XYZ file of C-alpha atoms in Angstrom:
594
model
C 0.000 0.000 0.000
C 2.629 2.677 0.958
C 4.611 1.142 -2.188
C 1.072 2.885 -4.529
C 0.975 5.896 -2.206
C 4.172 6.948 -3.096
C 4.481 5.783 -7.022
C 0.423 7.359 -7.406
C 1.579 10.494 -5.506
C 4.840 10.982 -7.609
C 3.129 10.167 -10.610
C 0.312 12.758 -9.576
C 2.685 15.408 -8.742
C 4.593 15.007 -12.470
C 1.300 15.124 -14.846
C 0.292 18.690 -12.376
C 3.693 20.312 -12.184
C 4.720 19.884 -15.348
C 1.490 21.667 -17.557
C -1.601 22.569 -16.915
C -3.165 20.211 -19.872
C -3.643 16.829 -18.584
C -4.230 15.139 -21.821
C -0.766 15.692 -22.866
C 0.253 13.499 -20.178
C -0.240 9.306 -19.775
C 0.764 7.290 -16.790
C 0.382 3.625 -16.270
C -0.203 3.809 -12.548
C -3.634 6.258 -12.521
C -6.438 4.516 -13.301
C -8.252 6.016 -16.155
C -11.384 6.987 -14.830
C -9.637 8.819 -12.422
C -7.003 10.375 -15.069
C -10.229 11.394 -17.650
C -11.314 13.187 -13.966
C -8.474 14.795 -13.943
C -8.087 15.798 -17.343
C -11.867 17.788 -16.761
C -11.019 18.738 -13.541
C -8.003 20.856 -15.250
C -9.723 21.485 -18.914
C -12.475 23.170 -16.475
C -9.472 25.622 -14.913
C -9.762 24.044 -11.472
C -6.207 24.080 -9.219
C -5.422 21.209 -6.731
C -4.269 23.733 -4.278
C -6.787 25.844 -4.822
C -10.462 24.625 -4.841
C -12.781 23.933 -1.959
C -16.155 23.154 -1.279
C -18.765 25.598 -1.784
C -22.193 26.482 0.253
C -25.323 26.105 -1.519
C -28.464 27.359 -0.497
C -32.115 26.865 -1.736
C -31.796 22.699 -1.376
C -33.575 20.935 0.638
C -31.925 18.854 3.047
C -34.310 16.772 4.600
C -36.294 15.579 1.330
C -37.258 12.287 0.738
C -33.884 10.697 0.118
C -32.315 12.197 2.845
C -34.882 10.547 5.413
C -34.825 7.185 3.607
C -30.925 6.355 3.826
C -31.192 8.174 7.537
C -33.353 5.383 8.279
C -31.020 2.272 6.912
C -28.053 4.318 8.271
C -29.717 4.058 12.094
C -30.088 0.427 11.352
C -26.226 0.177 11.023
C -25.379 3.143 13.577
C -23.248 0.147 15.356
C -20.905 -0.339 12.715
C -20.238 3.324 12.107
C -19.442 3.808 15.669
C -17.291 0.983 15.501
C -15.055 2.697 12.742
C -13.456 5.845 12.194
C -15.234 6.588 9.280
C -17.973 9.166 7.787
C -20.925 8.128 5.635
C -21.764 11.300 3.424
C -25.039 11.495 1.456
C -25.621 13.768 -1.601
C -27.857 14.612 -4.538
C -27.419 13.880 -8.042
C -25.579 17.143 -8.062
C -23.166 16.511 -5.554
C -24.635 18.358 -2.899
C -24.151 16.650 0.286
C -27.365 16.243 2.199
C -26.362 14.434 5.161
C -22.888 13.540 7.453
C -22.631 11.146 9.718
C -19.222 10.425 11.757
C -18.928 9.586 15.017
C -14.992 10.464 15.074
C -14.396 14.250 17.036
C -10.966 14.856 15.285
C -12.344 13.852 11.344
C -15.391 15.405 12.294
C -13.862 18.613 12.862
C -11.042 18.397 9.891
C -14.158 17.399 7.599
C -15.619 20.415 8.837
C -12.826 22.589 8.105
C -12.338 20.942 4.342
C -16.023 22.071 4.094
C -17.686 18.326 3.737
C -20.786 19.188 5.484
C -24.054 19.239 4.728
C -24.809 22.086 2.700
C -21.926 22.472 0.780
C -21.479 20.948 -3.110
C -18.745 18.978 -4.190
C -19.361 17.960 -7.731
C -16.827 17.437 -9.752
C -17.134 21.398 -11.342
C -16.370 22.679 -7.818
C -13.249 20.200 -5.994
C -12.634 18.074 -8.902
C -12.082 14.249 -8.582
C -13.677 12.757 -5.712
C -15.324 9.619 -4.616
C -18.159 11.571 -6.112
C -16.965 10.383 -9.803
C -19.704 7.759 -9.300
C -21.757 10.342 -10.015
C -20.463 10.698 -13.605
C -19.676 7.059 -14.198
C -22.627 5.301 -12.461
C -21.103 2.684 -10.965
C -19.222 2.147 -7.302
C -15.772 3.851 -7.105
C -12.743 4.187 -4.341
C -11.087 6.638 -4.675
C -7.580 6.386 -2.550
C -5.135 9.106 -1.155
C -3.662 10.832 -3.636
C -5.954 10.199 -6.690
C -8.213 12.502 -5.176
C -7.920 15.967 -7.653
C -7.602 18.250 -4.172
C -4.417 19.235 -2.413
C -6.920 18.986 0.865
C -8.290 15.578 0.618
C -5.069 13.388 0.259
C -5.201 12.050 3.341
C -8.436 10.839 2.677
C -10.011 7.386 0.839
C -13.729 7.957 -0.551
C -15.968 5.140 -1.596
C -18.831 5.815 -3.355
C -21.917 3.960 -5.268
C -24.789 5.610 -6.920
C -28.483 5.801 -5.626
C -30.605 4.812 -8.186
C -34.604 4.589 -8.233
C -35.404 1.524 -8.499
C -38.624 1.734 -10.513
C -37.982 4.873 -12.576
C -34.378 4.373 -13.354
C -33.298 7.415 -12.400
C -30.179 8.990 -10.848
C -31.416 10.272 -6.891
C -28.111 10.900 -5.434
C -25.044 9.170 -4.415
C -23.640 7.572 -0.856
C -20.021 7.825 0.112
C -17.841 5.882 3.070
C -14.546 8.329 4.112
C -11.843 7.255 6.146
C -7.889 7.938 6.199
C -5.678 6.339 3.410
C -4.105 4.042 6.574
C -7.558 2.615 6.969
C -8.488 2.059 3.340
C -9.548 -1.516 2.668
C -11.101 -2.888 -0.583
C -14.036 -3.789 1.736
C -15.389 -0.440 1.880
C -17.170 -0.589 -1.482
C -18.887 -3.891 -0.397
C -20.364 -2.021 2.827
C -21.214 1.140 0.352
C -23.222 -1.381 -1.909
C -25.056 -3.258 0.626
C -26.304 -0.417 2.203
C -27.459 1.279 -1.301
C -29.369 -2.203 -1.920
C -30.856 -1.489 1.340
C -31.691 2.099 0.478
C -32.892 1.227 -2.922
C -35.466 -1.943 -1.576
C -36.812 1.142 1.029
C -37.122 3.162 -2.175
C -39.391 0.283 -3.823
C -41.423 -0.534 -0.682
C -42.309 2.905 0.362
C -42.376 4.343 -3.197
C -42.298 7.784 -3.441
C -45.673 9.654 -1.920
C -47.239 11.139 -5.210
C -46.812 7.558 -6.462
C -48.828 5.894 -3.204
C -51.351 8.966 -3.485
C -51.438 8.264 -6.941
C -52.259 4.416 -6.398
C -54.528 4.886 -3.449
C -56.537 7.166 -5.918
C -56.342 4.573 -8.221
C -57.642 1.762 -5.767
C -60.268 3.706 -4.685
C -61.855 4.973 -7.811
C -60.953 1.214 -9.546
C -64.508 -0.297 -8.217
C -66.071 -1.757 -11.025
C -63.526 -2.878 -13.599
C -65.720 -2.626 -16.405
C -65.469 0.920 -16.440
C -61.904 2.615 -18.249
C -60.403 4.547 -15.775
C -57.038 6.030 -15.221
C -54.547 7.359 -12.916
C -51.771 9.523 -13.914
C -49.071 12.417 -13.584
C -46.303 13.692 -15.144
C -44.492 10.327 -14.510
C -46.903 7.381 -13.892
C -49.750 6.283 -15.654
C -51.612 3.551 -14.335
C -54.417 1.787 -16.129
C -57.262 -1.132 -15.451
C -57.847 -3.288 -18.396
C -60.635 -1.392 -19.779
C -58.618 1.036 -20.463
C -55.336 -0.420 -21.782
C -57.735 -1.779 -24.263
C -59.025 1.553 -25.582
C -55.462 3.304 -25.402
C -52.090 2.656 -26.972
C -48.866 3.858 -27.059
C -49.102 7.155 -28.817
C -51.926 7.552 -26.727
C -51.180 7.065 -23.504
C -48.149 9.563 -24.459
C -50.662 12.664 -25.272
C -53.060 11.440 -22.733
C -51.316 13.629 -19.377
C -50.792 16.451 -22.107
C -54.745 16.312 -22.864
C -54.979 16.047 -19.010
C -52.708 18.745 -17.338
C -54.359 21.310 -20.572
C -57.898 20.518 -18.606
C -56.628 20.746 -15.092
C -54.924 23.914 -15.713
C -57.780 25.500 -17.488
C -59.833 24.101 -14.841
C -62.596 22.175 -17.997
C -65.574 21.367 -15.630
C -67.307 18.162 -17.348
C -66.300 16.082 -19.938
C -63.936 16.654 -23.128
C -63.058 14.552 -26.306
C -60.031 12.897 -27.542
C -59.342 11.070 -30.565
C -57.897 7.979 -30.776
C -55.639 7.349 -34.091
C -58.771 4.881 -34.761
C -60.468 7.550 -35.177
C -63.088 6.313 -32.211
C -63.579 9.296 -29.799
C -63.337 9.172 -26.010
C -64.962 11.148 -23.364
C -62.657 11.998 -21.307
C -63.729 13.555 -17.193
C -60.718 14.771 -15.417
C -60.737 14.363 -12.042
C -57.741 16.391 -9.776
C -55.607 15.037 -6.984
C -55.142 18.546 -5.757
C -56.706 21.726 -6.353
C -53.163 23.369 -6.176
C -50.586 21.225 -7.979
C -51.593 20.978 -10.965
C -48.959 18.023 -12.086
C -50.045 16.290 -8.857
C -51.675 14.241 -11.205
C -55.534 13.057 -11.926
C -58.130 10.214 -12.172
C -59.528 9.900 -16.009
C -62.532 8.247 -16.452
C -63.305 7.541 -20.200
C -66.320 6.597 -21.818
C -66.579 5.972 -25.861
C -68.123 9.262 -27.347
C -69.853 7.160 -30.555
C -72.503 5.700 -27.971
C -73.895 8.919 -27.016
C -73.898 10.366 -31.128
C -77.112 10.870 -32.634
C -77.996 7.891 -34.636
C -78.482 10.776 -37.350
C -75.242 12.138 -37.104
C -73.508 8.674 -37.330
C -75.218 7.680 -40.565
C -74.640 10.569 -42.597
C -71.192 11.120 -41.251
C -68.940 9.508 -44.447
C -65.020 8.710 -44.203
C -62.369 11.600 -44.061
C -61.194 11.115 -47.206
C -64.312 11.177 -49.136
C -65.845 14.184 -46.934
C -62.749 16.544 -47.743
C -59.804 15.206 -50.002
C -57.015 15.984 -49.425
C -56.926 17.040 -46.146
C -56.513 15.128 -42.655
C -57.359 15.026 -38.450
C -59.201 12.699 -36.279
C -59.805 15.477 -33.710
C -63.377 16.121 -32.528
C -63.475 19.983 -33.454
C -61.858 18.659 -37.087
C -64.740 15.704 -37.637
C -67.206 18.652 -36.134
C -66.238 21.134 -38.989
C -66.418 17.944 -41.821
C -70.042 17.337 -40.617
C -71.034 20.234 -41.249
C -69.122 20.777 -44.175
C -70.288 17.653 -45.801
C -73.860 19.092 -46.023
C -72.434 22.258 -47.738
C -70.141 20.161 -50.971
C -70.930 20.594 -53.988
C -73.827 22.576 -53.703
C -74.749 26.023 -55.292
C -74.929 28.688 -51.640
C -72.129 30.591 -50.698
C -70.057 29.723 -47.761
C -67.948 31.858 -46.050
C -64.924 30.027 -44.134
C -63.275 31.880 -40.749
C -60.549 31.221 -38.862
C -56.837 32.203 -37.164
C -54.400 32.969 -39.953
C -52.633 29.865 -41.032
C -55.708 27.713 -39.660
C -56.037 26.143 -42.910
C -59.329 28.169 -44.561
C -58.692 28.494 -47.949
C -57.820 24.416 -48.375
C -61.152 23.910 -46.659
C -62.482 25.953 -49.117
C -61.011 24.618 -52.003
C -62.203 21.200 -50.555
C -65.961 22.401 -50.964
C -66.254 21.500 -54.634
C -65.034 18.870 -56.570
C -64.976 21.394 -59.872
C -61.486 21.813 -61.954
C -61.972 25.377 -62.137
C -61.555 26.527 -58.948
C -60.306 30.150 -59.060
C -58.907 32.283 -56.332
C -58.149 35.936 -55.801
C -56.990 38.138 -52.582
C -59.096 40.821 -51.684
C -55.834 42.201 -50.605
C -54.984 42.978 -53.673
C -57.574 45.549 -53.735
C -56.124 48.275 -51.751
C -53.261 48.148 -54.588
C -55.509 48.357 -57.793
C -58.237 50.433 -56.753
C -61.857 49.627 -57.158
C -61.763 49.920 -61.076
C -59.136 47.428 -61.770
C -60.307 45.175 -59.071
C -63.616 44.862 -60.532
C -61.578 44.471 -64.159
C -59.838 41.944 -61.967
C -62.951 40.196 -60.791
C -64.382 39.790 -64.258
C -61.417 38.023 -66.167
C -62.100 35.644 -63.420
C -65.640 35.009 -64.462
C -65.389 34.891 -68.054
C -65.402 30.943 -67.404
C -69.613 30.597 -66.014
C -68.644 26.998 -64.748
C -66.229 28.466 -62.902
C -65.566 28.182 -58.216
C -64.797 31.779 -57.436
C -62.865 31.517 -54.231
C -62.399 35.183 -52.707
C -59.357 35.378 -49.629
C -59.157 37.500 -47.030
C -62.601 39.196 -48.065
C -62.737 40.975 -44.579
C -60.094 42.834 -45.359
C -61.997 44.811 -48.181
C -63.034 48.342 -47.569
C -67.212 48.918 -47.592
C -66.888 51.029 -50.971
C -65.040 48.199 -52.022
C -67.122 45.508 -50.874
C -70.040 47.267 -52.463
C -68.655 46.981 -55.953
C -67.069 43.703 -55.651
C -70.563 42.635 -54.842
C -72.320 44.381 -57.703
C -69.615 42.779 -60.067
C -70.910 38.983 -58.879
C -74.406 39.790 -59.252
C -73.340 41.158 -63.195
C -71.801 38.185 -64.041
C -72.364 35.084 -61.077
C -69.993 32.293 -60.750
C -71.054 28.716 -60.597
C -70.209 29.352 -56.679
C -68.820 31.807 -54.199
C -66.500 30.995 -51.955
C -64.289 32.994 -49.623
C -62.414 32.846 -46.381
C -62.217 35.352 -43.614
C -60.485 36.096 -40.591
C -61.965 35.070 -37.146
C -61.847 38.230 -35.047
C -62.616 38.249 -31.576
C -65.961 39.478 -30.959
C -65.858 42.669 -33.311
C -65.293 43.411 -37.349
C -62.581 45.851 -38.713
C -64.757 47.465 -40.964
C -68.324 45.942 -42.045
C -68.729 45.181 -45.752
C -71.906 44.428 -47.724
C -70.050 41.245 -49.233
C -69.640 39.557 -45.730
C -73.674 39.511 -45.754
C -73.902 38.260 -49.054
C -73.055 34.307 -47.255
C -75.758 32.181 -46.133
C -73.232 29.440 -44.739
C -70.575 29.946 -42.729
C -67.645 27.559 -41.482
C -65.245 28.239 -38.681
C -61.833 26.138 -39.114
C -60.401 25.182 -35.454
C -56.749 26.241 -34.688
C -54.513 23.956 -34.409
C -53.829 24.666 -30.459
C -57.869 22.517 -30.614
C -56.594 19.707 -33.155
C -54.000 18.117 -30.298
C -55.172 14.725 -31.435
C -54.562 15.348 -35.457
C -50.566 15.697 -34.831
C -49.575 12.456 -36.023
C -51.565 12.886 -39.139
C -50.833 16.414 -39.920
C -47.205 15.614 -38.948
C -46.942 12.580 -41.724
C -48.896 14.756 -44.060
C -46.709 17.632 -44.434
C -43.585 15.242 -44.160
C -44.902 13.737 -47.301
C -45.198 16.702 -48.987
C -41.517 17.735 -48.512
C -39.630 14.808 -48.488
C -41.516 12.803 -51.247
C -43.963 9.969 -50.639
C -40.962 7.060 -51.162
C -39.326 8.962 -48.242
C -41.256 7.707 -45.380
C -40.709 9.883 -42.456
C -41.345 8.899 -38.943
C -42.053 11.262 -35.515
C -41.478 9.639 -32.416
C -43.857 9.703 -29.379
C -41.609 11.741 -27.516
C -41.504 14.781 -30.699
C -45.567 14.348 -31.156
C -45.940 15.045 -27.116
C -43.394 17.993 -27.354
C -45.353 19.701 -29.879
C -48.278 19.181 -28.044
C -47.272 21.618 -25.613
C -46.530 24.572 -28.174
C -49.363 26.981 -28.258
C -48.733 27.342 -32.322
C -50.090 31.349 -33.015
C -48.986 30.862 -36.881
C -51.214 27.241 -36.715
C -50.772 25.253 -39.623
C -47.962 27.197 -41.649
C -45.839 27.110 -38.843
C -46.240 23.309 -38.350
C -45.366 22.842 -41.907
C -42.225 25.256 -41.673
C -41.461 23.224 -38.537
C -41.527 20.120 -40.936
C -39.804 21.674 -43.497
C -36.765 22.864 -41.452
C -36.650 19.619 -39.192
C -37.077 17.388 -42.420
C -34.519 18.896 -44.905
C -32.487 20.097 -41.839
C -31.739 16.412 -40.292
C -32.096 13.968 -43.459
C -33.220 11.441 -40.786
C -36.252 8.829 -41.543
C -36.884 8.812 -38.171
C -37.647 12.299 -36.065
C -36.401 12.531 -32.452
C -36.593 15.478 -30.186
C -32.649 15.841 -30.748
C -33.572 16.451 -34.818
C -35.985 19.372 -33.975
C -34.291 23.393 -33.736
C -33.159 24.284 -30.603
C -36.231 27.377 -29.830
C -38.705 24.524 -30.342
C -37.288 22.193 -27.741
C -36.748 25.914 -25.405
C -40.545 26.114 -25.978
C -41.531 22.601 -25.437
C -39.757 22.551 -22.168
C -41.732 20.461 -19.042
C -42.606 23.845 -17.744
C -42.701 27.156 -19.071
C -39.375 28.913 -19.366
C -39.125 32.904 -18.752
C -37.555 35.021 -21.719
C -34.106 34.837 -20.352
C -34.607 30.902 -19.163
C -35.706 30.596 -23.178
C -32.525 32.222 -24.175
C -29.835 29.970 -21.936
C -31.896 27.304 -23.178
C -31.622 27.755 -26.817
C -28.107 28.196 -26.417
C -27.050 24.883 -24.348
C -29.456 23.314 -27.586
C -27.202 25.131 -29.932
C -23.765 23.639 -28.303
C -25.830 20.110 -28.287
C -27.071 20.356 -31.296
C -22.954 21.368 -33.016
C -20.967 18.627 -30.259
C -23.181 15.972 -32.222
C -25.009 15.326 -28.456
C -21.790 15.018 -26.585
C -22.592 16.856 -23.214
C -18.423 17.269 -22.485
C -17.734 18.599 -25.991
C -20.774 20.546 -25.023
C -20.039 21.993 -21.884
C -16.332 22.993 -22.777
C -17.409 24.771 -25.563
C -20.105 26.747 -23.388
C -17.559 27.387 -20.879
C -19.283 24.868 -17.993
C -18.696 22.259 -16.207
C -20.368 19.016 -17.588
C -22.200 18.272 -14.189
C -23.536 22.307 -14.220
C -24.630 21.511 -17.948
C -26.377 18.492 -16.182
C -27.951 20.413 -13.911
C -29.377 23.184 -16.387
C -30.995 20.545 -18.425
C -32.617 19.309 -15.430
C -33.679 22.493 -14.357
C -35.013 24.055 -17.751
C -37.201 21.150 -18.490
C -35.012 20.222 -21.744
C -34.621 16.365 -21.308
C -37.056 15.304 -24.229
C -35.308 12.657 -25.180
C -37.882 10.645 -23.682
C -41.883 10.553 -23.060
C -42.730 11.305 -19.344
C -44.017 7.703 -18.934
């Protein structure tokens, strides 16, 4: 042992003193997970002599973790005492949470080093420690002088990760200290056996929003006949009624669909479309009137039992009702029912919506005629009345001819009033036009707007959640080709979801566009889409300067090809602080909440 303490130590002191770039140095005797330590520690422009723990403040000490391992560490309180050791717990950050050490004198140097509870020691802050397990997610022991600081050579650290053991995720990490004299291989097996101990606590008791979330569950789960579902932004659990109504896409979009209700606080029922096209009543039912990612019980009933016998007859497929054009969505199969009894006929029928909802393809989807013409009544301002009209009636030389007029709100009343004199000279086979949907008021009445005896309002998009996958494929097809199949993942269809989309369709298909041409992939992930969409489909909502940071930690992402190192040395970072950002901002898409 005191044979390795010297040859590490020398060999330590040679790759520091002699530059301050790590990777131009190699040694046989350090270990390479702790040399790559090293080499961040230094690429990061930490010192040995020079770095210390730091406070934190804003953490929570005694959270859920923290009283868990307290509990397994009482149960072994004996061998502790026994030892002149200290057990150290911290949080997937490195922030130590807990100290226990029943030795005065380490107590007190420990405190002095600053390895206390409330102080960090990731890797970013002292460099390599036994907190490398962190990084490497696996036990470590790290001995003497392979630790990066000056101020913990004396010291031995082993360390194993605390993982969840039904969500898979990182919690925190657990770390035995003693002196280098004391250091014995067998202080990784005690580390271990007490995180197996930790981590069966961690599956008995759960967590408490996943018992709340199952006693919910039990209680509401009475007659099994009935769908019904418990979820929140991590769990979904189902009864077999209603695994067989959902699937995977589904159950994907289902908490968006639910946290959209809680948090605009829907009293009774709403719809959702299956990719089936069958359409569910959903009732949302809160776990807490304040949280509103507590979660929620979903009872679902199929809609087509409570349709009008009527409505279900006459109600023909998608593609027959309007070509060309797709959506599953209950506010999209509203506005085909009604426009099926308007096709093809003879009235006028004036179409409203956002910009970019999609009104003049709906309009264009009204009649099956060849000659479908269209003109802008913005155009009008430009020519003047006179050559407007002039305009009007080169279009309506053809009598079999769809006159399709855009934007006819926008026309001035003098305007309007000859535009409509013009149609009644010389009538198309139809009249068409599209207007925008204004809240509650009308820029300027015109005489043409009361000319319609039909009217159709398009949805926006932010009401077509379910049509996603279909619009998604749709306009992929159109811009890659349809031998270029082109596939969106769960994960980028429940992303999207969350985007409140003011441009509606036209910026779904520039979405497309860029993502499509932009990547070359066949199959869409959330690391394919631009970096402001994946700012703006953050798990929570990000503040203009939280929007910014995030676009640029995409940006460095997006250029180190995904590698978080390459990533955080080219934003200037530490790779555990880039870590922690992503965490923070909400940006880990890579994969659906459930």
């Amino acid at each position: 042992m005191n044979d390795w303490l010297r040859t590490a130590a020398k060999a330590r002191d040679d790759i520091f003193s002699s530059s301050l770039d790590v990777s131009t140095h190699s040694s046989s005797v350090v270990r390479p997970t702790v040399y790559e330590s090293w080499r961040r520690s230094r690429l990061q422009g930490l010192a040995p002599e020079a770095v210390s723990p730091v406070e934190f403040s804003e953490i929570e000490l005694d959270n859920y973790l923290s009283r868990t391992v307290t509990s397994i560490v009482e149960k072994r309180a004996a061998a502790l005492d026994q030892s002149a050791c200290a057990l150290v717990l911290t949080d997937r950050d490195g922030n130590l949470l807990r100290r226990w050490v029943r030795d005065h004198e380490m107590a007190a140097d420990l405190d002095a080093k600053g390895v206390a509870a409330g102080f960090t020691m990731d890797e970013s802050t002292v460099g390599t420690t036994g907190l490398v397990t962190l990084l490497t997610g696996r036990p470590e022991l790290i001995r003497g002088p392979e630790h990066f600081s000056e101020k913990f050579k004396q010291y031995s650290c082993a360390s194993a990760p605390v993982v969840h053991p039904i969500r898979r995720t990182l919690l925190g990490s657990v770390s035995l200290i003693c002196r280098v004299a004391d250091t014995t291989p067998l202080m990784l097996s005690w580390v271990t056996d007490l995180i197996t101990a930790v981590e069966e606590a961690l599956r008995a008791r759960a967590c408490q929003r996943e018992q709340r979330l199952f006693e919910a569950y039990t209680t509401y789960n009475r007659d099994v006949r009935h769908p019904i579902v418990a979820l929140d932004m991590t769990t979904i659990i189902t009864n077999a009624a209603a695994a067989r109504l959902l699937g995977g896409v589904d159950q994907t979009l289902l908490w968006e669909h639910a946290r959209r209700s809680l948090r605009e606080r829907r009293s009774g029922p709403t719809s959702l479309t299956l990719p089936n096209g069958e359409v569910l009543s959903v009732d949302c039912c809160p776990l807490s009137g304040q949280d509103t990612d507590a979660g929620a019980i979903l009872f679902l009933r199929k809609g087509s039992a409570t349709r009008r016998k009527s409505e279900a007859g006459a109600l023909p497929k998608r593609s027959v009702l309007l070509p060309g054009l797709v959506g599953r969505s209950e506010k999209w199969r509203a506005l085909c029912f009604q426009a099926h009894r308007l096709r093809n006929g003879t009235s006028p029928v004036l179409v409203v919506g956002e910009p970019g909802s999609g009104r003049l393809a709906v309009a264009e989807a009204l009649q099956d005629a060849q000659a479908v013409r269209v003109v802008d009544a913005i155009d009008a301002a430009a020519l003047g009345d006179g050559r407007w009209v002039q305009h009007l009636h080169v279009q309506l030389e053809d009598p079999t001819c769809v006159l399709v007029i855009r934007h006819v709100d926008s026309l001035e009343p003098s305007t309007a009033v000859a535009t409509l004199a013009a149609l009644r000279r010389t009538p198309p086979a139809r009249l068409l036009a599209t207007a925008q949907r204004r809240s509650g008021e009308r820029a300027a009445h015109n005489a043409l707007l009361d000319h319609f005896e039909s009217v159709l309002e398009v949805p926006p998009l932010r009401e077509r959640l379910d049509d996603f996958p279909d619009l998604l494929a749709r306009f992929s097809e159109q811009v890659a080709g349809a031998k270029n199949s082109v596939e969106w993942t769960p994960e980028v269809v429940q992303a999207l979801t969350r985007l409140e989309w003011p441009g509606n369709l036209n910026s779904l298909k520039t979405l497309v566009r860029r993502t499509v041409t932009g990547s070359g992939a066949t199959k869409i992930g959330t690391d394919d889409l631009p970096p402001e969409y994946v700012a703006r489909a953050a798990r929570r909502q990000l503040a203009t300067l939280e929007q910014i940071e995030a676009q640029t930690i995409l940006q460095a992402l997006r250029e180190a090809g995904g590698n978080k190192h390459q990533a955080a040395l080219a934003l200037g970072i530490a790779r555990s602080t880039l870590y922690r950002k992503i965490r923070a901002l909400g940006l880990d898409l890579s994969a659906s909440i459930y």
